[in-house]
Structure formats: C-alpha cells, structure tokens
Short mmCIF file of C-alpha atoms in Angstrom, two decimals:
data_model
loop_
_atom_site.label_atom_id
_atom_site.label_comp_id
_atom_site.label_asym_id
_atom_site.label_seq_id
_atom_site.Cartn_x
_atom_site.Cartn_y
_atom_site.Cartn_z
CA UNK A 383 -18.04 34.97 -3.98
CA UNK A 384 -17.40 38.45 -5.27
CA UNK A 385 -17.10 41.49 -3.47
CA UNK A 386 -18.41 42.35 -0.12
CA UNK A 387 -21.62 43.93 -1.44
CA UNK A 388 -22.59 40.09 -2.74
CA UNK A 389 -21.90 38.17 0.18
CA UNK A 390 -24.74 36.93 2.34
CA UNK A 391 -24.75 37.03 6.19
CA UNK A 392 -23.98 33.36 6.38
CA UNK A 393 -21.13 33.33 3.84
CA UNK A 394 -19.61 36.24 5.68
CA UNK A 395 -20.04 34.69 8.98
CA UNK A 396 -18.34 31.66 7.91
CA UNK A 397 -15.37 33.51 6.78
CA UNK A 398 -15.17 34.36 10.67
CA UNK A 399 -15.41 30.85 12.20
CA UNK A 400 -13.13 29.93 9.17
CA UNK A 401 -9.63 28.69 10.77
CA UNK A 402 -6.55 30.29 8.92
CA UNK A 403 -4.33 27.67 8.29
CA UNK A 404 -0.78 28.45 9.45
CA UNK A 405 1.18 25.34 8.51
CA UNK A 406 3.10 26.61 5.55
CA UNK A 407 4.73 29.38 8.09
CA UNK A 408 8.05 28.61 9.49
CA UNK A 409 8.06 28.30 13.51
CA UNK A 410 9.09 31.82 14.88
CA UNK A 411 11.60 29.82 17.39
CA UNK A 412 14.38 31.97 19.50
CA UNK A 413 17.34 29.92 17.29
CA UNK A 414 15.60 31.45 14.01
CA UNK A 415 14.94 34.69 15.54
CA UNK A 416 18.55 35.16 16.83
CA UNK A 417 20.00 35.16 13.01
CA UNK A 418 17.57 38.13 12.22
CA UNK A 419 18.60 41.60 11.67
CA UNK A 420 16.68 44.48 12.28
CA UNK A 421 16.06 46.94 9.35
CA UNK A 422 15.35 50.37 9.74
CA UNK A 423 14.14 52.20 5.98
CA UNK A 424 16.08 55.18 6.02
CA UNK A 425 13.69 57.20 5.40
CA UNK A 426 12.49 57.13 8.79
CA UNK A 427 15.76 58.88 9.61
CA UNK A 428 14.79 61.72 7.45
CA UNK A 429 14.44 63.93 10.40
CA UNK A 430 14.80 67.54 10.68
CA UNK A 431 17.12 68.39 13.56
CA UNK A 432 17.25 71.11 15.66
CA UNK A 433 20.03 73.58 14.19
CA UNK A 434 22.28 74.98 17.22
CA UNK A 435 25.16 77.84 17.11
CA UNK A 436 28.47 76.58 18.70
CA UNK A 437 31.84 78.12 18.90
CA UNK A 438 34.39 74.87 17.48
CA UNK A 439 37.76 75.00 16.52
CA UNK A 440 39.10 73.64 13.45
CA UNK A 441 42.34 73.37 11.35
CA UNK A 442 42.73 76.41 9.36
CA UNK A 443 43.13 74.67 6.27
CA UNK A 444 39.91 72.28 6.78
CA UNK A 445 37.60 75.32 7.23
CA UNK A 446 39.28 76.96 4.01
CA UNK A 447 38.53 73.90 2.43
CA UNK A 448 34.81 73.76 3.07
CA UNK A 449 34.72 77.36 2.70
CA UNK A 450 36.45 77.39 -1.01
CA UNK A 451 32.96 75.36 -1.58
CA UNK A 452 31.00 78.55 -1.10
CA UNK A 453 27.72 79.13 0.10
CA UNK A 454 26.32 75.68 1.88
CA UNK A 455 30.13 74.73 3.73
CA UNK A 456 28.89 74.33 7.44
CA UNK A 457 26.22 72.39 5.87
CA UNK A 458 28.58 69.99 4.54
CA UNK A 459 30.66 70.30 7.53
CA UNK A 460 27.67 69.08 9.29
CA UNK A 461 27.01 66.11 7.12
CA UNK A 462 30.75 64.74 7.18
CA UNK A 463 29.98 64.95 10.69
CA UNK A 464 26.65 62.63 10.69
CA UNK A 465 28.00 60.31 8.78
CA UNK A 466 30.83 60.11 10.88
CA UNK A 467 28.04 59.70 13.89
CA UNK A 468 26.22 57.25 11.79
CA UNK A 469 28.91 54.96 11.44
CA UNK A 470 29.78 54.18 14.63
CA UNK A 471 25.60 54.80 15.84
CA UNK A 472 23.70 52.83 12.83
CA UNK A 473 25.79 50.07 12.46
CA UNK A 474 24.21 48.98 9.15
CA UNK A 475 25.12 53.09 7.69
CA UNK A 476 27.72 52.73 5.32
CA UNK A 477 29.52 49.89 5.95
CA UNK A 478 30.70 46.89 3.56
CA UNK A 479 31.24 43.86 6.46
CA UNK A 480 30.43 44.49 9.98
CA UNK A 481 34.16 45.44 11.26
CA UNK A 482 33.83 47.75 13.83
CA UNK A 483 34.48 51.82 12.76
CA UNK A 484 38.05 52.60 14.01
CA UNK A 485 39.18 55.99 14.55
CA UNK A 486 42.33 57.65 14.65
CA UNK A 487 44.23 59.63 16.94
CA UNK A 488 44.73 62.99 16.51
#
C-alpha cells in the first residue's frame, strides 16, 4: 500500500476492522503504576505572573547586596524567592535525592 490517495475502499476498510495487537505492551497494573513519577516539562511553568507592589522588610545589607547588582535587583530578589517556593512546591525543582527542603530559623 502507499499513501492514502492509493488505497481502495476495501483496503482502507480493512485497516478499520483490523485488531491492533496489544501483547507486546506491559499490563498498566496499580503495582506498576505506583513506582511512576509524574513529569511536568518545565516549560509549561514558563508562566508570566502577575507583578504586585508590596511594602517588605529586609536586612539592610541583603537589599545593598542586590542593589550593588544594579538595574534588574528586585528581579533577582524575586527569583531567589521562586526558587525558594519551588523547592519546597515542585518537589522534582532542584533537588539531587528526594530529602525533604529544610529551612532555618531566623
């Protein structure tokens, strides 16, 4: 057979009634499905949040810091924060085993 256009009526209906043989698939059982892990592709976290102005309070010498950066430091203030979020949110995000993020008292 070779592309659509060449197929007869009959050839294409017997590709419907054909049965699709399944038998080389692994059983989908609840034991197998249990080991999975769900994936997300990061780029479906490449979303563009809403911006919003807050008043926050931080050390003096962490905000001269980011601002010694120049233009762009609440920006990376920002990120340091997502990733933070991430981490503990996205379990997958950044980490090298699955130990849980720990976080330190201030």
């Amino acid at each position: 057979m070779g592309n659509n256009k060449d197929w007869t009526d009959k050839e294409i209906e017997d590709l419907k009634n054909r049965r699709i043989d399944f038998s080389d698939i692994p059983e989908l059982t609840p034991a197998y499905l249990a080991t999975l892990e769900r994936v997300v592709p990061r780029e479906h976290f490449k979303l563009v949040p809403i911006k919003k102005a807050i008043s926050i309070k931080l050390d003096s010498d962490v905000l001269e810091y980011y601002r010694s950066k120049g233009k762009g430091y609440q920006t990376r203030i920002n990120k340091v924060l997502r990733q933070d979020m991430l981490r503990e949110t996205a379990p997958a995000y950044g980490k090298v085993n699955n130990e849980p993020h720990e976080e330190e008292d201030s």
